[in-house]
Structure formats: structure tokens, C-alpha cells
mmCIF file of C-alpha atoms (C1' of nucleotides) in Angstrom:
data_model
loop_
_atom_site.group_PDB
_atom_site.id
_atom_site.type_symbol
_atom_site.label_atom_id
_atom_site.label_comp_id
_atom_site.label_asym_id
_atom_site.label_seq_id
_atom_site.Cartn_x
_atom_site.Cartn_y
_atom_site.Cartn_z
ATOM 1 C CA MET A 13 9.586 20.610 -6.149
ATOM 2 C CA GLY A 14 8.699 17.547 -8.095
ATOM 3 C CA ARG A 15 9.233 16.752 -11.706
ATOM 4 C CA PRO A 16 7.656 18.989 -14.290
ATOM 5 C CA PRO A 17 4.383 17.746 -15.738
ATOM 6 C CA CYS A 18 4.712 14.876 -18.180
ATOM 7 C CA CYS A 19 2.584 16.649 -20.758
ATOM 8 C CA ASP A 20 1.172 19.993 -21.724
ATOM 9 C CA LYS A 21 -1.786 20.212 -19.416
ATOM 10 C CA ALA A 22 -3.346 23.041 -21.391
ATOM 11 C CA ASN A 23 -3.986 20.777 -24.378
ATOM 12 C CA VAL A 24 -4.920 17.666 -22.472
ATOM 13 C CA LYS A 25 -8.373 16.387 -21.775
ATOM 14 C CA LYS A 26 -9.126 15.341 -18.237
ATOM 15 C CA GLY A 27 -11.968 13.613 -16.530
ATOM 16 C CA PRO A 28 -13.908 10.465 -17.344
ATOM 17 C CA TRP A 29 -13.044 8.530 -20.471
ATOM 18 C CA THR A 30 -15.581 8.246 -23.246
ATOM 19 C CA PRO A 31 -16.286 4.980 -25.081
ATOM 20 C CA GLU A 32 -14.682 6.499 -28.158
ATOM 21 C CA GLU A 33 -11.485 7.207 -26.296
ATOM 22 C CA ASP A 34 -11.499 3.730 -24.834
ATOM 23 C CA ALA A 35 -11.926 2.274 -28.303
ATOM 24 C CA LYS A 36 -9.028 4.296 -29.662
ATOM 25 C CA LEU A 37 -6.745 3.320 -26.828
ATOM 26 C CA LEU A 38 -7.748 -0.321 -27.008
ATOM 27 C CA ALA A 39 -7.260 -0.418 -30.751
ATOM 28 C CA PHE A 40 -3.844 1.131 -30.445
ATOM 29 C CA THR A 41 -2.615 -1.103 -27.641
ATOM 30 C CA SER A 42 -3.901 -4.227 -29.322
ATOM 31 C CA THR A 43 -1.861 -3.510 -32.426
ATOM 32 C CA HIS A 44 1.178 -1.711 -31.016
ATOM 33 C CA GLY A 45 1.467 -2.944 -27.489
ATOM 34 C CA THR A 46 1.957 -0.768 -24.436
ATOM 35 C CA GLY A 47 5.500 0.562 -24.667
ATOM 36 C CA ASN A 48 6.397 4.246 -24.260
ATOM 37 C CA TRP A 49 3.177 5.676 -22.914
ATOM 38 C CA THR A 50 4.273 9.246 -23.530
ATOM 39 C CA THR A 51 3.875 8.774 -27.265
ATOM 40 C CA VAL A 52 0.680 6.730 -27.071
ATOM 41 C CA PRO A 53 -1.778 9.664 -26.945
ATOM 42 C CA GLN A 54 -0.361 11.257 -30.070
ATOM 43 C CA ARG A 55 -0.065 8.006 -31.990
ATOM 44 C CA ALA A 56 -3.505 6.847 -30.878
ATOM 45 C CA GLY A 57 -5.126 10.167 -31.648
ATOM 46 C CA LEU A 58 -6.031 10.965 -28.081
ATOM 47 C CA LYS A 59 -5.888 14.315 -26.321
ATOM 48 C CA ARG A 60 -4.824 12.687 -23.121
ATOM 49 C CA CYS A 61 -1.753 12.621 -20.952
ATOM 50 C CA GLY A 62 0.351 9.497 -21.383
ATOM 51 C CA LYS A 63 0.005 8.713 -17.745
ATOM 52 C CA SER A 64 -3.738 8.974 -18.025
ATOM 53 C CA CYS A 65 -3.662 6.499 -20.926
ATOM 54 C CA ARG A 66 -1.531 4.084 -18.979
ATOM 55 C CA LEU A 67 -3.810 4.326 -15.964
ATOM 56 C CA ARG A 68 -6.931 3.839 -18.035
ATOM 57 C CA TYR A 69 -5.451 0.824 -19.727
ATOM 58 C CA THR A 70 -4.014 -0.868 -16.654
ATOM 59 C CA ASN A 71 -7.018 -0.221 -14.442
ATOM 60 C CA TYR A 72 -9.847 -0.717 -16.876
ATOM 61 C CA LEU A 73 -9.050 -1.797 -20.422
ATOM 62 C CA ARG A 74 -6.345 -4.366 -19.811
ATOM 63 C CA PRO A 75 -7.382 -7.900 -20.789
ATOM 64 C CA ASN A 76 -8.234 -10.451 -18.114
ATOM 65 C CA LEU A 77 -9.306 -7.858 -15.588
ATOM 66 C CA LYS A 78 -11.995 -8.919 -13.159
ATOM 67 C CA HIS A 79 -14.822 -6.461 -12.730
ATOM 68 C CA GLU A 80 -17.005 -8.507 -10.409
ATOM 69 C CA ASN A 81 -17.059 -8.220 -6.635
ATOM 70 C CA PHE A 82 -14.219 -9.451 -4.494
ATOM 71 C CA THR A 83 -14.627 -12.970 -3.204
ATOM 72 C CA GLN A 84 -14.174 -13.945 0.418
ATOM 73 C CA GLU A 85 -10.938 -15.694 -0.487
ATOM 74 C CA GLU A 86 -9.664 -12.504 -2.068
ATOM 75 C CA GLU A 87 -10.696 -10.501 0.990
ATOM 76 C CA GLU A 88 -8.841 -12.844 3.282
ATOM 77 C CA LEU A 89 -5.763 -12.690 1.105
ATOM 78 C CA ILE A 90 -5.847 -8.907 1.045
ATOM 79 C CA VAL A 91 -6.093 -8.724 4.819
ATOM 80 C CA THR A 92 -3.264 -11.208 5.235
ATOM 81 C CA LEU A 93 -1.021 -9.469 2.755
ATOM 82 C CA HIS A 94 -1.823 -6.050 4.154
ATOM 83 C CA ALA A 95 -0.777 -7.282 7.566
ATOM 84 C CA MET A 96 2.495 -8.428 6.043
ATOM 85 C CA LEU A 97 3.186 -5.673 3.547
ATOM 86 C CA GLY A 98 1.230 -2.644 4.604
ATOM 87 C CA SER A 99 -0.217 -0.421 1.923
ATOM 88 C CA ARG A 100 1.907 -1.726 -0.917
ATOM 89 C CA TRP A 101 -1.084 -2.194 -3.145
ATOM 90 C CA SER A 102 0.749 -3.191 -6.263
ATOM 91 C CA LEU A 103 2.421 -6.091 -4.503
ATOM 92 C CA ILE A 104 -0.858 -7.169 -2.990
ATOM 93 C CA ALA A 105 -2.632 -6.857 -6.328
ATOM 94 C CA ASN A 106 0.010 -9.054 -7.940
ATOM 95 C CA GLN A 107 -1.304 -11.902 -5.819
ATOM 96 C CA LEU A 108 -4.868 -11.332 -6.978
ATOM 97 C CA PRO A 109 -5.181 -12.242 -10.659
ATOM 98 C CA GLY A 110 -7.333 -9.807 -12.544
ATOM 99 C CA ARG A 111 -7.239 -7.157 -9.841
ATOM 100 C CA THR A 112 -5.418 -3.858 -10.030
ATOM 101 C CA ASP A 113 -3.690 -1.979 -7.279
ATOM 102 C CA ASN A 114 -6.364 0.700 -7.582
ATOM 103 C CA ASP A 115 -9.069 -1.930 -7.131
ATOM 104 C CA VAL A 116 -7.422 -3.337 -4.054
ATOM 105 C CA LYS A 117 -6.700 0.071 -2.587
ATOM 106 C CA ASN A 118 -10.253 1.282 -3.091
ATOM 107 C CA TYR A 119 -11.694 -1.922 -1.734
ATOM 108 C CA TRP A 120 -9.499 -1.711 1.309
ATOM 109 C CA ASN A 121 -10.281 1.925 1.983
ATOM 110 C CA THR A 122 -14.012 1.613 1.463
ATOM 111 C CA LYS A 123 -14.785 -1.846 2.780
ATOM 112 C CA LEU A 124 -12.122 -3.875 4.482
ATOM 113 C CA SER A 125 -10.709 -1.233 6.781
ATOM 114 C CA LYS A 126 -14.202 -0.541 8.024
ATOM 115 C CA LYS A 127 -14.861 -4.205 8.588
ATOM 116 C CA LEU A 128 -11.693 -4.518 10.596
ATOM 117 C CA ARG A 129 -12.586 -1.506 12.679
ATOM 118 C CA GLN A 130 -16.016 -2.931 13.315
ATOM 119 C CA ARG A 131 -14.268 -6.044 14.528
ATOM 120 C CA GLY A 132 -12.189 -4.001 16.903
ATOM 121 C CA ILE A 133 -9.026 -4.289 14.841
ATOM 122 C CA ASP A 134 -6.937 -1.316 13.937
ATOM 123 C CA PRO A 135 -6.600 -1.575 10.130
ATOM 124 C CA ILE A 136 -3.186 0.071 10.145
ATOM 125 C CA THR A 137 -1.421 -2.042 12.721
ATOM 126 C CA HIS A 138 -3.775 -5.056 12.582
ATOM 127 C CA ARG A 139 -3.757 -5.087 16.332
ATOM 128 C CA PRO A 140 -6.802 -5.067 18.563
ATOM 129 C CA ILE A 141 -7.824 -1.500 19.178
ATOM 130 C CA ALA A 142 -8.250 -2.340 22.836
ATOM 131 C CA ASP A 143 -4.575 -3.265 22.987
ATOM 132 C CA LEU A 144 -3.611 -0.019 21.340
ATOM 133 C CA MET A 145 -5.725 1.968 23.732
ATOM 134 C CA HIS A 146 -4.153 0.084 26.600
ATOM 135 C CA SER A 147 -0.723 0.903 25.228
ATOM 136 C CA ILE A 148 -1.612 4.547 24.773
ATOM 137 C CA GLY A 149 -2.917 4.680 28.293
ATOM 138 C CA ALA A 150 0.225 3.085 29.626
ATOM 139 C CA LEU A 151 2.382 5.467 27.631
ATOM 140 C CA ALA A 152 0.465 8.457 28.899
ATOM 141 C CA ILE A 153 1.580 7.851 32.462
ATOM 142 C CA ARG A 154 5.212 7.341 31.581
ATOM 143 C CA PRO A 155 7.805 10.075 31.272
ATOM 144 C CA ALA A 156 8.842 10.684 27.703
ATOM 145 C CA GLN A 157 11.809 8.630 26.591
ATOM 146 C CA PRO A 158 13.982 10.161 23.922
ATOM 147 C CA PRO A 159 15.234 7.832 21.198
ATOM 148 C CA GLN A 160 18.308 6.029 22.377
ATOM 149 C CA HIS A 161 20.042 5.806 19.021
ATOM 150 C CA PRO A 162 20.302 8.179 16.131
ATOM 151 C CA ASN A 163 19.327 5.501 13.657
ATOM 152 C CA THR A 164 16.572 3.930 15.628
ATOM 153 C CA SER A 165 13.196 3.503 14.029
ATOM 154 C CA ALA A 166 11.794 5.469 16.857
ATOM 155 C CA TYR A 167 8.442 6.073 15.300
ATOM 156 C CA LEU A 168 7.742 2.637 13.981
ATOM 157 C CA PRO A 169 4.381 1.390 15.129
ATOM 158 C CA ALA A 170 4.051 -1.431 17.547
ATOM 159 C CA PRO A 171 4.116 -4.954 16.144
ATOM 160 C CA LEU A 172 1.094 -5.614 14.073
ATOM 161 C CA LEU A 173 0.246 -9.005 15.427
ATOM 162 C CA HIS A 174 -0.697 -10.076 18.874
ATOM 163 C CA ASP A 175 2.319 -9.416 20.986
ATOM 164 C CA ALA A 176 2.693 -13.012 22.054
ATOM 165 C CA SER A 177 2.587 -14.314 18.537
ATOM 166 C CA TYR A 178 4.787 -11.545 17.293
ATOM 167 C CA HIS A 179 7.434 -12.245 19.881
ATOM 168 C CA HIS A 180 7.105 -15.944 19.237
ATOM 169 C CA ALA A 181 7.805 -15.318 15.582
ATOM 170 C CA VAL A 182 10.832 -13.254 16.496
ATOM 171 C CA ASP A 183 11.994 -16.023 18.785
ATOM 172 C CA VAL A 184 11.649 -18.556 16.012
ATOM 173 C CA LEU A 185 13.747 -16.430 13.721
ATOM 174 C CA GLN A 186 16.342 -15.745 16.349
ATOM 175 C CA GLN A 187 16.615 -19.435 17.096
ATOM 176 C CA GLN A 188 17.460 -19.859 13.459
ATOM 177 C CA GLN A 189 20.300 -17.404 13.957
ATOM 178 C CA VAL A 190 18.747 -14.822 11.754
ATOM 179 C CA VAL A 191 20.897 -11.760 11.276
ATOM 180 C CA ILE A 192 18.609 -9.008 12.412
ATOM 181 C CA ASP A 193 20.604 -5.949 11.503
ATOM 182 C CA ALA A 194 20.831 -5.498 7.770
ATOM 183 C CA ASP A 195 22.755 -2.267 7.850
ATOM 184 C CA ALA A 196 25.722 -3.609 9.682
ATOM 185 C CA PRO A 197 26.881 -7.045 10.639
ATOM 186 C CA ALA A 198 26.277 -8.082 14.174
ATOM 187 C CA SER A 199 28.986 -6.751 16.382
ATOM 188 C CA PRO A 200 29.556 -5.884 19.991
ATOM 189 C CA ASP A 201 28.994 -2.256 19.071
ATOM 190 C CA ASN A 202 25.614 -3.056 17.683
ATOM 191 C CA LEU A 203 24.793 -5.076 20.710
ATOM 192 C CA ASP A 204 25.754 -2.130 22.819
ATOM 193 C CA GLN A 205 23.458 0.036 20.813
ATOM 194 C CA LYS A 206 20.524 -2.267 21.303
ATOM 195 C CA PRO A 207 20.548 -3.758 24.761
ATOM 196 C CA PRO A 208 18.009 -6.484 25.353
ATOM 197 C CA PRO A 209 14.903 -5.250 27.072
ATOM 198 C CA PRO A 210 14.820 -5.783 30.789
ATOM 199 C CA PRO A 211 12.471 -8.580 31.775
ATOM 200 C CA GLN A 212 9.323 -8.345 33.854
ATOM 201 C CA GLN A 213 8.152 -5.076 32.336
ATOM 202 C CA LEU A 214 4.563 -5.126 31.353
ATOM 203 C CA LEU A 215 4.979 -2.476 28.699
ATOM 204 C CA LYS A 216 7.988 -0.449 27.812
ATOM 205 C CA TRP A 217 8.160 1.837 24.853
ATOM 206 C CA SER A 218 11.772 1.001 24.159
ATOM 207 C CA ASP A 219 10.841 -2.671 23.956
ATOM 208 C CA PHE A 220 8.684 -1.885 20.991
ATOM 209 C CA LEU A 221 11.500 0.107 19.498
ATOM 210 C CA ALA A 222 13.953 -2.709 19.835
ATOM 211 C CA ASP A 223 11.620 -5.290 18.393
ATOM 212 C CA ASP A 224 10.440 -3.117 15.569
ATOM 213 C CA ASP A 225 13.931 -2.113 14.714
ATOM 214 C CA ALA A 226 14.961 -5.713 14.642
ATOM 215 C CA ALA A 227 11.962 -6.672 12.585
ATOM 216 C CA ALA A 228 12.583 -3.900 10.112
ATOM 217 C CA ALA A 229 16.249 -4.727 9.875
ATOM 218 C CA ALA A 230 15.533 -8.411 9.434
ATOM 219 C CA ALA A 231 13.081 -7.606 6.697
ATOM 220 C CA ALA A 232 15.726 -5.518 5.007
ATOM 221 C CA GLU A 233 18.132 -8.411 5.390
ATOM 222 C CA ALA A 234 15.623 -10.714 3.788
ATOM 223 C CA GLN A 235 15.219 -8.219 1.037
ATOM 224 C CA GLN A 236 18.933 -8.283 0.436
ATOM 225 C CA VAL A 237 18.848 -12.050 0.303
ATOM 226 C CA LEU A 238 16.010 -11.934 -2.165
ATOM 227 C CA GLY A 239 18.079 -10.007 -4.632
ATOM 228 C CA GLY A 240 17.243 -6.426 -3.872
ATOM 229 C CA GLN A 241 14.138 -6.435 -6.016
ATOM 230 C CA GLN A 242 12.390 -3.913 -3.866
ATOM 231 C CA GLN A 243 14.035 -1.307 -1.758
ATOM 232 C CA TYR A 244 12.707 -2.072 1.600
ATOM 233 C CA GLN A 245 11.016 0.641 3.490
ATOM 234 C CA HIS A 246 13.351 0.313 6.365
ATOM 235 C CA GLU A 247 15.718 2.436 4.344
ATOM 236 C CA ALA A 248 13.026 4.994 3.819
ATOM 237 C CA ALA A 249 12.412 5.042 7.517
ATOM 238 C CA VAL A 250 16.070 5.689 8.166
ATOM 239 C CA LYS A 251 16.125 8.382 5.515
ATOM 240 C CA ALA A 252 13.082 10.010 6.994
ATOM 241 C CA GLU A 253 14.747 9.931 10.346
ATOM 242 C CA ALA A 254 17.846 11.534 8.928
ATOM 243 C CA ALA A 255 15.717 14.212 7.314
ATOM 244 C CA GLY A 256 14.243 15.013 10.671
ATOM 245 C CA GLY A 257 10.862 13.549 9.962
ATOM 246 C CA PRO A 258 9.151 10.593 11.526
ATOM 247 C CA GLY A 259 10.068 7.356 9.893
ATOM 248 C CA TRP A 260 7.280 5.301 11.286
ATOM 249 C CA GLN A 261 5.147 5.407 8.215
ATOM 250 C CA ALA A 262 7.846 4.485 5.811
ATOM 251 C CA GLY A 263 9.010 1.757 8.112
ATOM 252 C CA SER A 264 5.648 0.354 8.921
ATOM 253 C CA SER A 265 5.676 -2.138 6.129
ATOM 254 C CA ALA A 266 9.055 -3.367 7.121
ATOM 255 C CA ALA A 267 7.857 -3.754 10.644
ATOM 256 C CA ALA A 268 4.869 -5.511 9.183
ATOM 257 C CA GLY A 269 7.175 -8.205 7.951
ATOM 258 C CA GLY A 270 5.991 -10.312 10.802
ATOM 259 C CA GLY A 271 9.216 -10.614 12.671
ATOM 260 C CA GLY A 272 11.776 -10.433 9.958
ATOM 261 C CA ARG A 273 13.034 -12.911 7.464
ATOM 262 C CA ALA A 274 16.340 -14.150 6.329
ATOM 263 C CA CYS A 275 15.621 -17.433 4.673
ATOM 264 C CA GLY A 276 17.899 -19.290 2.438
ATOM 265 C CA ASP A 277 18.072 -19.197 -1.280
ATOM 266 C CA ASN A 278 14.625 -19.062 -2.778
ATOM 267 C CA GLY A 279 15.621 -20.368 -6.106
ATOM 268 C CA GLY A 280 17.898 -17.685 -7.347
ATOM 269 C CA GLY A 281 17.532 -14.052 -8.116
ATOM 270 C CA VAL A 282 14.298 -12.260 -8.464
ATOM 271 C CA GLY A 283 13.812 -10.105 -11.462
ATOM 272 C CA GLY A 284 11.988 -9.335 -14.623
ATOM 273 C CA ASP A 285 8.301 -8.741 -14.949
ATOM 274 C CA ASP A 286 7.568 -11.411 -12.394
ATOM 275 C CA GLY A 287 9.843 -9.824 -9.864
ATOM 276 C CA ALA A 288 7.146 -8.444 -7.617
ATOM 277 C CA ALA A 289 5.187 -11.663 -7.667
ATOM 278 C CA ALA A 290 8.343 -13.594 -7.036
ATOM 279 C CA PHE A 291 9.113 -11.287 -4.180
ATOM 280 C CA ILE A 292 5.767 -12.044 -2.601
ATOM 281 C CA ASP A 293 6.246 -15.718 -3.268
ATOM 282 C CA ALA A 294 9.607 -15.556 -1.623
ATOM 283 C CA ILE A 295 8.098 -13.895 1.419
ATOM 284 C CA LEU A 296 5.423 -16.548 1.597
ATOM 285 C CA ASP A 297 8.040 -19.242 1.187
ATOM 286 C CA CYS A 298 10.000 -17.722 4.001
ATOM 287 C CA ASP A 299 6.887 -17.664 6.129
ATOM 288 C CA LYS A 300 6.378 -21.328 5.479
ATOM 289 C CA GLU A 301 9.948 -22.097 6.400
ATOM 290 C CA THR A 302 9.748 -20.145 9.614
ATOM 291 C CA GLY A 303 6.201 -21.015 10.503
ATOM 292 C CA VAL A 304 5.106 -17.417 10.385
ATOM 293 C CA ASP A 305 2.468 -18.305 7.829
ATOM 294 C CA GLN A 306 0.982 -20.690 10.322
ATOM 295 C CA LEU A 307 0.987 -17.970 12.931
ATOM 296 C CA ILE A 308 -0.830 -15.623 10.617
ATOM 297 C CA ALA A 309 -3.308 -18.294 9.649
ATOM 298 C CA GLU A 310 -3.934 -19.062 13.299
ATOM 299 C CA LEU A 311 -4.378 -15.408 14.086
ATOM 300 C CA LEU A 312 -6.836 -14.913 11.286
ATOM 301 C CA ALA A 313 -8.731 -17.977 12.403
ATOM 302 C CA ASP A 314 -8.695 -16.921 16.015
ATOM 303 C CA PRO A 315 -11.981 -15.304 17.038
ATOM 304 C CA ALA A 316 -10.108 -13.393 19.693
ATOM 305 C CA TYR A 317 -8.083 -11.677 17.000
ATOM 306 C CA TYR A 318 -11.270 -10.201 15.648
ATOM 307 C CA ALA A 319 -12.480 -8.898 18.923
ATOM 308 C CA GLY A 320 -16.108 -8.715 17.895
ATOM 309 C CA SER A 321 -16.218 -12.180 16.437
ATOM 310 C CA SER A 322 -18.309 -14.309 18.680
ATOM 311 C CA SER A 323 -18.165 -17.850 17.496
ATOM 312 C CA SER A 324 -16.969 -18.800 14.063
ATOM 313 C CA PRO A 325 -13.322 -19.773 13.938
ATOM 314 C CA GLU A 326 -13.284 -18.878 10.284
ATOM 315 C CA MET A 327 -13.382 -15.411 8.931
ATOM 316 C CA ASP A 328 -16.958 -14.513 8.472
ATOM 317 C CA TRP A 329 -17.283 -11.228 6.678
ATOM 318 C CA GLY A 330 -20.990 -11.514 6.207
ATOM 319 C CA TYR A 331 -22.986 -8.745 7.735
ATOM 320 C "C1'" DA B 14 -40.308 15.551 -4.915
ATOM 321 C "C1'" DA B 15 -36.115 17.308 -3.561
ATOM 322 C "C1'" DG B 16 -32.247 18.199 -0.916
ATOM 323 C "C1'" DG B 17 -28.727 16.253 2.151
ATOM 324 C "C1'" DC B 18 -25.605 12.807 3.051
ATOM 325 C "C1'" DG B 19 -22.492 9.031 2.772
ATOM 326 C "C1'" DG B 20 -20.362 5.373 -0.033
ATOM 327 C "C1'" DT B 21 -17.982 4.008 -4.106
ATOM 328 C "C1'" DC B 22 -14.636 4.213 -7.548
ATOM 329 C "C1'" DA B 23 -12.370 6.250 -11.616
ATOM 330 C "C1'" DA B 24 -9.043 9.461 -12.289
ATOM 331 C "C1'" DC B 25 -5.541 12.765 -11.014
ATOM 332 C "C1'" DC B 26 -1.392 14.369 -8.574
ATOM 333 C "C1'" DG B 27 3.116 14.380 -6.930
ATOM 334 C "C1'" DC B 28 6.959 11.707 -5.716
ATOM 335 C "C1'" DC B 29 10.355 8.049 -6.366
ATOM 336 C "C1'" DG B 30 13.419 4.582 -8.521
ATOM 337 C "C1'" DG B 31 15.834 3.132 -12.293
ATOM 338 C "C1'" DG B 32 17.434 3.128 -16.954
ATOM 339 C "C1'" DA B 33 19.352 5.905 -20.651
ATOM 340 C "C1'" DT B 34 22.355 9.389 -22.153
ATOM 341 C "C1'" DC C 15 29.002 11.136 -12.164
ATOM 342 C "C1'" DA C 16 25.165 14.097 -13.214
ATOM 343 C "C1'" DT C 17 21.067 14.838 -15.452
ATOM 344 C "C1'" DC C 18 16.977 13.680 -17.888
ATOM 345 C "C1'" DC C 19 13.093 10.972 -18.774
ATOM 346 C "C1'" DC C 20 9.777 7.419 -18.103
ATOM 347 C "C1'" DG C 21 7.065 4.047 -15.698
ATOM 348 C "C1'" DG C 22 5.205 2.940 -11.459
ATOM 349 C "C1'" DC C 23 3.386 3.752 -6.996
ATOM 350 C "C1'" DG C 24 0.458 5.420 -3.108
ATOM 351 C "C1'" DG C 25 -2.408 9.142 -1.527
ATOM 352 C "C1'" DT C 26 -6.063 12.062 -2.587
ATOM 353 C "C1'" DT C 27 -9.879 14.112 -5.054
ATOM 354 C "C1'" DG C 28 -14.235 14.646 -7.060
ATOM 355 C "C1'" DA C 29 -18.100 12.958 -9.787
ATOM 356 C "C1'" DC C 30 -21.678 9.914 -9.507
ATOM 357 C "C1'" DC C 31 -25.116 7.134 -7.335
ATOM 358 C "C1'" DG C 32 -28.376 5.405 -4.003
ATOM 359 C "C1'" DC C 33 -30.491 5.939 0.350
ATOM 360 C "C1'" DC C 34 -32.686 8.642 3.823
ATOM 361 C "C1'" DT C 35 -35.362 12.323 5.662
#
DNA sequence: AAGGCGGTCAACCGCCGGGAT
DNA sequence: CATCCCGGCGGTTGACCGCCT
């Protein structure tokens, strides 16, 4: 059971907002600010739930919102950030001035994911669908392998980038002596738990597990370094595992970290209202330090990445 | 002209994290 | 430490609109 409703639903208006309601809310917020949304409806003379007021304001009435179409630059940024962060729309929206998380989410669901699919890219993993099908086919002829470790992210998806680039990114990080297990310091026990994958195997499910686990753990490590602003989804994945459910979804964003990060100090702690933006900035900074940003840029510019793209090295979304 | 259908997007719902008490 | 409350988030829904037949 979740929390009880935040307001008396019987006496609350639902559905589309009228211009009068918008005017009331705008007048109230312009004079009183936006604190304590639960009291806003009453004080503003609205028969609305406080959450509804907050949503209406943040998604529609807030100053400096853009209402025009997304630009190509914004599209590219969304795709890049989605590859890195998964469906963490608020973080992505923080990098797009004037856009809300709802805007970005809707645009992704209605436009961008379709474009990616048309290009032969799986919008969830950002991998070529052909690769995924190949992997599925290869898995289908293998005997099932139970998870080797109780805390493994057994259901994490495969790396989101091209395997070669993904593993290159991991190599880069490992060469920098990145600590890849955030939950426990590196130790012989941990090494025992995660033996290196045997070489010369074209595809092995446990290889994905090891890499994803490492990527998720490294992302969590980076998160710790960044000041714990956001609880990384690796934890959620572990929790989901412990609860008996698949942790792949919760861990997907961590795995989407592009090979894990544990960069140095990014200029102190991250906090306050700019925390999320600073978090993204820190990730991007880390990518620059490790060269992952270059990898992503190369991937996005690579026609082969967008399987249907025939010629242009740049992203051409025009249809 | 009208009904079906799909796309878009505003709004709602339920859950979670964190601060306050 | 436990509980309550609030803001925020992501997923989902449903109304609306335009296009097609």
C-alpha cells in the first residue's frame, strides 16, 4: 500500500485546467512563490489537489518554459543523455533549459524512440537491434546459467553501446585503476566472486553479467565520489534482487553509465537546487576525463551505429 | 460526411526519498 | 529511532486532434 491520498479527492476538481484556474495559480505563485504546494489550492482559491497545482505550474505555467518544437541539438542531447542515464527524465530535462521532464518524456516516447527503432536501434539499450537478436539467438541455444552470486545484477541488460566501444571504455577506466565495486573494497574475496571471463568466447551470458555488474558498481562508486546527490540505481537493483524481483530495470541506468566512473574531485560537493545539474555536469566532466564522451560522440556520429543510416556521418533526423 | 484509427500531450497515479517532528 | 508529511519522479491514462478510408 502506498501513501494515503494527498488531498480529499471527493472535493477536488480533476481534468484539464481552465484559463481562470491558470490565472489564479499564476497570480498566487507570482506573489507568494511556490513553497508548500499542499496549501496552495486553498490559499489560491482553487479546488485542485496540491500536486496537481505543482504539476500544472512546473509543466506549463512556470516562467521561461519553451513551448516550441525540440531542436535537433536538443534531440541529440536527449539521445546522448538517455544512453547515459536511462529514463531519468528530470536529470535529462535539467540539461535542456526551458524543457520539463514531462516534455522530454513525452517527446522520447512519441518521437525519439520510434526514430531509433526505425534506425535499427533498440531505444532501451541503445544497441543495434540486430546485435540484440543475435545475442538472443545465441542465448537460446545455450543451457540456462543460474546467477553465480547472490548479489549479482543478473538481470541487467547488456551494455548499451557497441560492445567494442563499451569494453574499450571499461578498459580505459580499469587502466586508471578505477575501483569497480562500490559496495565493498576490492579484495581477494571479491575477485573470487567475479572471476574474469574466459577469453575466446564469442558470447557468454556471464560476461555480460560481469561487465554490467562492474559498470553498475563503478557508477555507484562515482556517485559516492560525487557526494551522494542521487542514490544510484545500482542499489535499487540490489534491493530488487533481494526482494526476489528482477533488478535489471532498476539497474539499467547504472549500467548505462557507459563503463563506470570514478573521477577525481569535481570541485567539491554537489548539493542545493543545482544538485541535479551539477550531477550531470560531473558525469560529463568525468566522461571528458576518461574519454567516454568522445566514444559517445563517435558512436553517435557513426553511421553504423544507426543501422539504417546510409551516408551522413552526422545525425540526420529528417524524414 | 462520418466513423475508425493512430499520434500527441496534459494530467493523474502510485511510489520513493528526505526532512521534520 | 519511528513516524508523518511533502516534494519529486517515472509510468500510465485518457482526451483531443488530424488523417485516412
